[in-house]
Amino acid sequence: MKFRIVLFLSSMFLIYACDDILSDTQTRTIDGTWYCQEEHEHDGNRNYYVDISYKAGDSSTIHIYNFLNLDPRPQATLHIYATVSGNSITIPRQKIEDHTVQGSGRIVNNSTINLSFTDDLYGGIPWQVTTRMTKY
């Protein structure tokens, strides 16, 4: 009986520890400042920085500050949200300023994220945008 209790407690500790390690690794991988090289169908090629952070208490949702270079000041507050599942990023349809954006992306490795999305300004024809982000 003691052996079963010890085995159960050891298993629970191992599951908790592994979950904690995986969460920390994912957070360290995505949180931080990223350099964006953007190809925008309307605005051409642009380079700028964004900050990515996890939503408090939710390890599957990130906030991307200065998205589309719409809030380039230090301590930017304007952002979009996206969901992260494994290496996939999904940007649900949402509005930022007068832009409606929607798309997806992939976390290539610890230092690269690729995004592909549409940017619809004022309800017009959506422009295609691709962005390659590298960890700063």
JSON list of C-alpha atoms in Angstrom, two decimals:
[
{"chain": "A", "resi": 1, "resn": "MET", "atom": "CA", "xyz": [0.00, 0.00, 0.00]},
{"chain": "A", "resi": 2, "resn": "LYS", "atom": "CA", "xyz": [2.83, 2.41, 0.88]},
{"chain": "A", "resi": 3, "resn": "PHE", "atom": "CA", "xyz": [4.47, 1.63, -2.45]},
{"chain": "A", "resi": 4, "resn": "ARG", "atom": "CA", "xyz": [1.29, 2.65, -4.34]},
{"chain": "A", "resi": 5, "resn": "ILE", "atom": "CA", "xyz": [1.04, 5.93, -2.44]},
{"chain": "A", "resi": 6, "resn": "VAL", "atom": "CA", "xyz": [4.70, 6.73, -3.06]},
{"chain": "A", "resi": 7, "resn": "LEU", "atom": "CA", "xyz": [4.32, 5.79, -6.75]},
{"chain": "A", "resi": 8, "resn": "PHE", "atom": "CA", "xyz": [1.20, 7.96, -7.07]},
{"chain": "A", "resi": 9, "resn": "LEU", "atom": "CA", "xyz": [2.83, 10.96, -5.38]},
{"chain": "A", "resi": 10, "resn": "SER", "atom": "CA", "xyz": [5.99, 10.56, -7.47]},
{"chain": "A", "resi": 11, "resn": "SER", "atom": "CA", "xyz": [3.92, 10.42, -10.66]},
{"chain": "A", "resi": 12, "resn": "MET", "atom": "CA", "xyz": [1.99, 13.55, -9.70]},
{"chain": "A", "resi": 13, "resn": "PHE", "atom": "CA", "xyz": [5.22, 15.41, -8.94]},
{"chain": "A", "resi": 14, "resn": "LEU", "atom": "CA", "xyz": [6.73, 14.34, -12.26]},
{"chain": "A", "resi": 15, "resn": "ILE", "atom": "CA", "xyz": [3.65, 15.44, -14.23]},
{"chain": "A", "resi": 16, "resn": "TYR", "atom": "CA", "xyz": [3.57, 18.80, -12.45]},
{"chain": "A", "resi": 17, "resn": "ALA", "atom": "CA", "xyz": [7.32, 19.36, -12.92]},
{"chain": "A", "resi": 18, "resn": "CYS", "atom": "CA", "xyz": [7.22, 18.48, -16.63]},
{"chain": "A", "resi": 19, "resn": "ASP", "atom": "CA", "xyz": [4.21, 20.72, -17.23]},
{"chain": "A", "resi": 20, "resn": "ASP", "atom": "CA", "xyz": [6.00, 23.57, -15.47]},
{"chain": "A", "resi": 21, "resn": "ILE", "atom": "CA", "xyz": [9.17, 23.06, -17.54]},
{"chain": "A", "resi": 22, "resn": "LEU", "atom": "CA", "xyz": [7.26, 22.98, -20.85]},
{"chain": "A", "resi": 23, "resn": "SER", "atom": "CA", "xyz": [5.29, 26.11, -19.95]},
{"chain": "A", "resi": 24, "resn": "ASP", "atom": "CA", "xyz": [8.43, 28.01, -18.96]},
{"chain": "A", "resi": 25, "resn": "THR", "atom": "CA", "xyz": [10.22, 26.99, -22.16]},
{"chain": "A", "resi": 26, "resn": "GLN", "atom": "CA", "xyz": [7.34, 28.12, -24.35]},
{"chain": "A", "resi": 27, "resn": "THR", "atom": "CA", "xyz": [7.07, 31.42, -22.48]},
{"chain": "A", "resi": 28, "resn": "ARG", "atom": "CA", "xyz": [10.79, 32.14, -22.76]},
{"chain": "A", "resi": 29, "resn": "THR", "atom": "CA", "xyz": [10.63, 31.31, -26.46]},
{"chain": "A", "resi": 30, "resn": "ILE", "atom": "CA", "xyz": [7.89, 33.81, -27.36]},
{"chain": "A", "resi": 31, "resn": "ASP", "atom": "CA", "xyz": [7.96, 36.58, -24.74]},
{"chain": "A", "resi": 32, "resn": "GLY", "atom": "CA", "xyz": [10.09, 39.56, -25.64]},
{"chain": "A", "resi": 33, "resn": "THR", "atom": "CA", "xyz": [10.96, 42.00, -28.40]},
{"chain": "A", "resi": 34, "resn": "TRP", "atom": "CA", "xyz": [10.92, 40.88, -32.03]},
{"chain": "A", "resi": 35, "resn": "TYR", "atom": "CA", "xyz": [12.22, 42.54, -35.19]},
{"chain": "A", "resi": 36, "resn": "CYS", "atom": "CA", "xyz": [9.63, 42.42, -37.99]},
{"chain": "A", "resi": 37, "resn": "GLN", "atom": "CA", "xyz": [10.42, 42.34, -41.68]},
{"chain": "A", "resi": 38, "resn": "GLU", "atom": "CA", "xyz": [7.02, 42.90, -43.24]},
{"chain": "A", "resi": 39, "resn": "GLU", "atom": "CA", "xyz": [5.88, 42.64, -46.86]},
{"chain": "A", "resi": 40, "resn": "HIS", "atom": "CA", "xyz": [2.56, 44.49, -47.12]},
{"chain": "A", "resi": 41, "resn": "GLU", "atom": "CA", "xyz": [0.62, 44.37, -50.39]},
{"chain": "A", "resi": 42, "resn": "HIS", "atom": "CA", "xyz": [-0.29, 48.08, -50.07]},
{"chain": "A", "resi": 43, "resn": "ASP", "atom": "CA", "xyz": [2.45, 49.61, -47.89]},
{"chain": "A", "resi": 44, "resn": "GLY", "atom": "CA", "xyz": [5.40, 47.71, -49.35]},
{"chain": "A", "resi": 45, "resn": "ASN", "atom": "CA", "xyz": [8.33, 46.47, -47.27]},
{"chain": "A", "resi": 46, "resn": "ARG", "atom": "CA", "xyz": [8.58, 47.78, -43.71]},
{"chain": "A", "resi": 47, "resn": "ASN", "atom": "CA", "xyz": [10.81, 46.99, -40.75]},
{"chain": "A", "resi": 48, "resn": "TYR", "atom": "CA", "xyz": [9.84, 47.64, -37.14]},
{"chain": "A", "resi": 49, "resn": "TYR", "atom": "CA", "xyz": [9.77, 46.08, -33.66]},
{"chain": "A", "resi": 50, "resn": "VAL", "atom": "CA", "xyz": [6.94, 44.41, -31.74]},
{"chain": "A", "resi": 51, "resn": "ASP", "atom": "CA", "xyz": [6.71, 43.15, -28.19]},
{"chain": "A", "resi": 52, "resn": "ILE", "atom": "CA", "xyz": [5.05, 39.81, -27.48]},
{"chain": "A", "resi": 53, "resn": "SER", "atom": "CA", "xyz": [3.80, 38.75, -24.07]},
{"chain": "A", "resi": 54, "resn": "TYR", "atom": "CA", "xyz": [1.46, 36.11, -22.75]},
{"chain": "A", "resi": 55, "resn": "LYS", "atom": "CA", "xyz": [-1.94, 37.21, -21.46]},
{"chain": "A", "resi": 56, "resn": "ALA", "atom": "CA", "xyz": [-1.87, 37.04, -17.65]},
{"chain": "A", "resi": 57, "resn": "GLY", "atom": "CA", "xyz": [-3.08, 33.65, -16.46]},
{"chain": "A", "resi": 58, "resn": "ASP", "atom": "CA", "xyz": [-3.52, 32.24, -19.99]},
{"chain": "A", "resi": 59, "resn": "SER", "atom": "CA", "xyz": [-0.61, 30.34, -21.53]},
{"chain": "A", "resi": 60, "resn": "SER", "atom": "CA", "xyz": [-2.45, 29.91, -24.86]},
{"chain": "A", "resi": 61, "resn": "THR", "atom": "CA", "xyz": [-3.04, 33.62, -25.63]},
{"chain": "A", "resi": 62, "resn": "ILE", "atom": "CA", "xyz": [-0.41, 36.19, -26.55]},
{"chain": "A", "resi": 63, "resn": "HIS", "atom": "CA", "xyz": [-0.58, 39.94, -27.05]},
{"chain": "A", "resi": 64, "resn": "ILE", "atom": "CA", "xyz": [1.42, 41.47, -29.89]},
{"chain": "A", "resi": 65, "resn": "TYR", "atom": "CA", "xyz": [2.12, 45.16, -29.23]},
{"chain": "A", "resi": 66, "resn": "ASN", "atom": "CA", "xyz": [2.81, 47.60, -32.09]},
{"chain": "A", "resi": 67, "resn": "PHE", "atom": "CA", "xyz": [1.24, 45.21, -34.62]},
{"chain": "A", "resi": 68, "resn": "LEU", "atom": "CA", "xyz": [1.42, 46.72, -38.15]},
{"chain": "A", "resi": 69, "resn": "ASN", "atom": "CA", "xyz": [3.65, 49.39, -36.62]},
{"chain": "A", "resi": 70, "resn": "LEU", "atom": "CA", "xyz": [0.52, 51.22, -35.40]},
{"chain": "A", "resi": 71, "resn": "ASP", "atom": "CA", "xyz": [1.93, 52.13, -31.97]},
{"chain": "A", "resi": 72, "resn": "PRO", "atom": "CA", "xyz": [5.73, 52.52, -32.31]},
{"chain": "A", "resi": 73, "resn": "ARG", "atom": "CA", "xyz": [6.31, 54.48, -29.09]},
{"chain": "A", "resi": 74, "resn": "PRO", "atom": "CA", "xyz": [8.06, 52.98, -26.08]},
{"chain": "A", "resi": 75, "resn": "GLN", "atom": "CA", "xyz": [5.61, 51.29, -23.70]},
{"chain": "A", "resi": 76, "resn": "ALA", "atom": "CA", "xyz": [3.10, 50.76, -26.54]},
{"chain": "A", "resi": 77, "resn": "THR", "atom": "CA", "xyz": [-0.39, 49.79, -25.41]},
{"chain": "A", "resi": 78, "resn": "LEU", "atom": "CA", "xyz": [-2.11, 49.13, -28.75]},
{"chain": "A", "resi": 79, "resn": "HIS", "atom": "CA", "xyz": [-2.08, 45.39, -29.50]},
{"chain": "A", "resi": 80, "resn": "ILE", "atom": "CA", "xyz": [-3.79, 42.41, -31.05]},
{"chain": "A", "resi": 81, "resn": "TYR", "atom": "CA", "xyz": [-4.20, 38.99, -29.48]},
{"chain": "A", "resi": 82, "resn": "ALA", "atom": "CA", "xyz": [-3.45, 35.59, -30.95]},
{"chain": "A", "resi": 83, "resn": "THR", "atom": "CA", "xyz": [-3.70, 32.01, -29.74]},
{"chain": "A", "resi": 84, "resn": "VAL", "atom": "CA", "xyz": [-0.74, 29.67, -29.57]},
{"chain": "A", "resi": 85, "resn": "SER", "atom": "CA", "xyz": [-1.00, 25.90, -29.82]},
{"chain": "A", "resi": 86, "resn": "GLY", "atom": "CA", "xyz": [2.29, 24.08, -30.12]},
{"chain": "A", "resi": 87, "resn": "ASN", "atom": "CA", "xyz": [4.13, 25.83, -32.97]},
{"chain": "A", "resi": 88, "resn": "SER", "atom": "CA", "xyz": [0.97, 27.29, -34.53]},
{"chain": "A", "resi": 89, "resn": "ILE", "atom": "CA", "xyz": [-0.26, 30.85, -34.06]},
{"chain": "A", "resi": 90, "resn": "THR", "atom": "CA", "xyz": [-3.80, 31.91, -34.96]},
{"chain": "A", "resi": 91, "resn": "ILE", "atom": "CA", "xyz": [-4.81, 35.55, -35.27]},
{"chain": "A", "resi": 92, "resn": "PRO", "atom": "CA", "xyz": [-8.60, 35.60, -35.00]},
{"chain": "A", "resi": 93, "resn": "ARG", "atom": "CA", "xyz": [-10.50, 38.30, -36.90]},
{"chain": "A", "resi": 94, "resn": "GLN", "atom": "CA", "xyz": [-10.21, 41.50, -34.88]},
{"chain": "A", "resi": 95, "resn": "LYS", "atom": "CA", "xyz": [-9.95, 45.25, -35.23]},
{"chain": "A", "resi": 96, "resn": "ILE", "atom": "CA", "xyz": [-6.94, 47.38, -34.35]},
{"chain": "A", "resi": 97, "resn": "GLU", "atom": "CA", "xyz": [-7.44, 51.08, -35.06]},
{"chain": "A", "resi": 98, "resn": "ASP", "atom": "CA", "xyz": [-9.33, 51.02, -38.39]},
{"chain": "A", "resi": 99, "resn": "HIS", "atom": "CA", "xyz": [-7.63, 47.80, -39.58]},
{"chain": "A", "resi": 100, "resn": "THR", "atom": "CA", "xyz": [-9.38, 44.44, -39.48]},
{"chain": "A", "resi": 101, "resn": "VAL", "atom": "CA", "xyz": [-6.79, 41.66, -39.37]},
{"chain": "A", "resi": 102, "resn": "GLN", "atom": "CA", "xyz": [-6.94, 37.89, -39.46]},
{"chain": "A", "resi": 103, "resn": "GLY", "atom": "CA", "xyz": [-4.42, 35.16, -40.18]},
{"chain": "A", "resi": 104, "resn": "SER", "atom": "CA", "xyz": [-2.03, 32.56, -38.88]},
{"chain": "A", "resi": 105, "resn": "GLY", "atom": "CA", "xyz": [1.60, 31.78, -38.41]},
{"chain": "A", "resi": 106, "resn": "ARG", "atom": "CA", "xyz": [4.23, 29.37, -37.30]},
{"chain": "A", "resi": 107, "resn": "ILE", "atom": "CA", "xyz": [6.92, 29.42, -34.65]},
{"chain": "A", "resi": 108, "resn": "VAL", "atom": "CA", "xyz": [9.85, 28.13, -36.70]},
{"chain": "A", "resi": 109, "resn": "ASN", "atom": "CA", "xyz": [12.34, 27.96, -33.83]},
{"chain": "A", "resi": 110, "resn": "ASN", "atom": "CA", "xyz": [13.31, 29.90, -30.70]},
{"chain": "A", "resi": 111, "resn": "SER", "atom": "CA", "xyz": [14.29, 32.92, -32.77]},
{"chain": "A", "resi": 112, "resn": "THR", "atom": "CA", "xyz": [11.93, 33.02, -35.79]},
{"chain": "A", "resi": 113, "resn": "ILE", "atom": "CA", "xyz": [8.17, 33.44, -36.27]},
{"chain": "A", "resi": 114, "resn": "ASN", "atom": "CA", "xyz": [6.48, 33.66, -39.68]},
{"chain": "A", "resi": 115, "resn": "LEU", "atom": "CA", "xyz": [3.01, 35.24, -39.99]},
{"chain": "A", "resi": 116, "resn": "SER", "atom": "CA", "xyz": [0.63, 35.50, -42.93]},
{"chain": "A", "resi": 117, "resn": "PHE", "atom": "CA", "xyz": [-2.50, 37.60, -42.53]},
{"chain": "A", "resi": 118, "resn": "THR", "atom": "CA", "xyz": [-4.90, 40.00, -44.20]},
{"chain": "A", "resi": 119, "resn": "ASP", "atom": "CA", "xyz": [-5.18, 43.71, -43.41]},
{"chain": "A", "resi": 120, "resn": "ASP", "atom": "CA", "xyz": [-8.54, 45.24, -44.29]},
{"chain": "A", "resi": 121, "resn": "LEU", "atom": "CA", "xyz": [-8.55, 49.02, -43.83]},
{"chain": "A", "resi": 122, "resn": "TYR", "atom": "CA", "xyz": [-12.01, 50.64, -43.56]},
{"chain": "A", "resi": 123, "resn": "GLY", "atom": "CA", "xyz": [-13.80, 47.58, -44.97]},
{"chain": "A", "resi": 124, "resn": "GLY", "atom": "CA", "xyz": [-12.11, 47.63, -48.37]},
{"chain": "A", "resi": 125, "resn": "ILE", "atom": "CA", "xyz": [-10.43, 44.81, -50.21]},
{"chain": "A", "resi": 126, "resn": "PRO", "atom": "CA", "xyz": [-8.05, 43.02, -47.79]},
{"chain": "A", "resi": 127, "resn": "TRP", "atom": "CA", "xyz": [-4.35, 43.30, -48.49]},
{"chain": "A", "resi": 128, "resn": "GLN", "atom": "CA", "xyz": [-2.06, 40.31, -48.04]},
{"chain": "A", "resi": 129, "resn": "VAL", "atom": "CA", "xyz": [0.73, 40.68, -45.49]},
{"chain": "A", "resi": 130, "resn": "THR", "atom": "CA", "xyz": [3.61, 38.39, -44.59]},
{"chain": "A", "resi": 131, "resn": "THR", "atom": "CA", "xyz": [5.92, 39.05, -41.68]},
{"chain": "A", "resi": 132, "resn": "ARG", "atom": "CA", "xyz": [9.11, 37.36, -40.60]},
{"chain": "A", "resi": 133, "resn": "MET", "atom": "CA", "xyz": [9.90, 38.08, -36.96]},
{"chain": "A", "resi": 134, "resn": "THR", "atom": "CA", "xyz": [13.30, 37.44, -35.44]},
{"chain": "A", "resi": 135, "resn": "LYS", "atom": "CA", "xyz": [14.02, 37.58, -31.73]},
{"chain": "A", "resi": 136, "resn": "TYR", "atom": "CA", "xyz": [15.75, 40.83, -30.80]}
]
